[in-house]
Amino acid sequence: MTTFDDHVNEAEELVRTSQFGSTSMLQRKLKIGLSEAGRVMAALEVRGVVGPAEGARSREVLVPPPTPPTLEEILACAPKRPADHANIAKRQAMILEFADGHREHSPEVEVTLDQSGTFTLNPIVPFRRIPEGEKNHA
């Protein structure tokens, strides 16, 4: 069962990511009722995530959107040995997030990661996400 604190934490992430703070959005995304969404929004206001209510309009978001990880942060997750599959999966997720976050600067990049933990950035047109099971067979 999801607790109120879980709803508030998830709502904070949603509002920060979408930069949109409305009770109806929280109802839809969190699958909660109007009164619960109102309490969650009030908690976000106390945390300083959103501004005060202004009638029926969505609230002003007071926190910046999350920043994508830097390439240095991605490389810091490099696996120490090939059998470190959890670290490889984390690194692949960070690389994809990095590529998504920087798509406007370098839209023609494909990221591939093999089982040894080696990744490559390949120019492509257009940008596409690599399916999770696909490997680089080059």
XYZ file of C-alpha atoms in Angstrom, residues 74 77 85-99 111-115 119 129-135:
30
model
C 28.388 8.335 -16.250
C 29.786 4.138 -12.887
C 25.700 -6.644 -14.456
C 23.879 -4.317 -12.031
C 26.506 -1.636 -12.576
C 26.346 -2.134 -16.355
C 22.564 -1.657 -16.297
C 22.914 1.482 -14.158
C 25.582 2.843 -16.486
C 23.470 2.125 -19.567
C 20.492 3.919 -18.002
C 22.666 6.931 -17.174
C 24.107 7.004 -20.712
C 20.617 6.946 -22.228
C 19.500 9.697 -19.835
C 22.598 11.717 -20.792
C 21.864 11.270 -24.498
C 24.574 4.878 -27.529
C 25.493 1.200 -27.459
C 26.803 -0.763 -24.487
C 28.153 -4.291 -24.665
C 28.326 -6.856 -21.844
C 29.971 1.936 -24.637
C 16.656 4.721 -28.204
C 18.360 1.337 -28.315
C 16.026 -1.503 -27.262
C 17.089 -3.012 -23.962
C 17.920 -6.466 -25.363
C 19.837 -5.230 -28.426
C 23.629 -5.560 -28.376
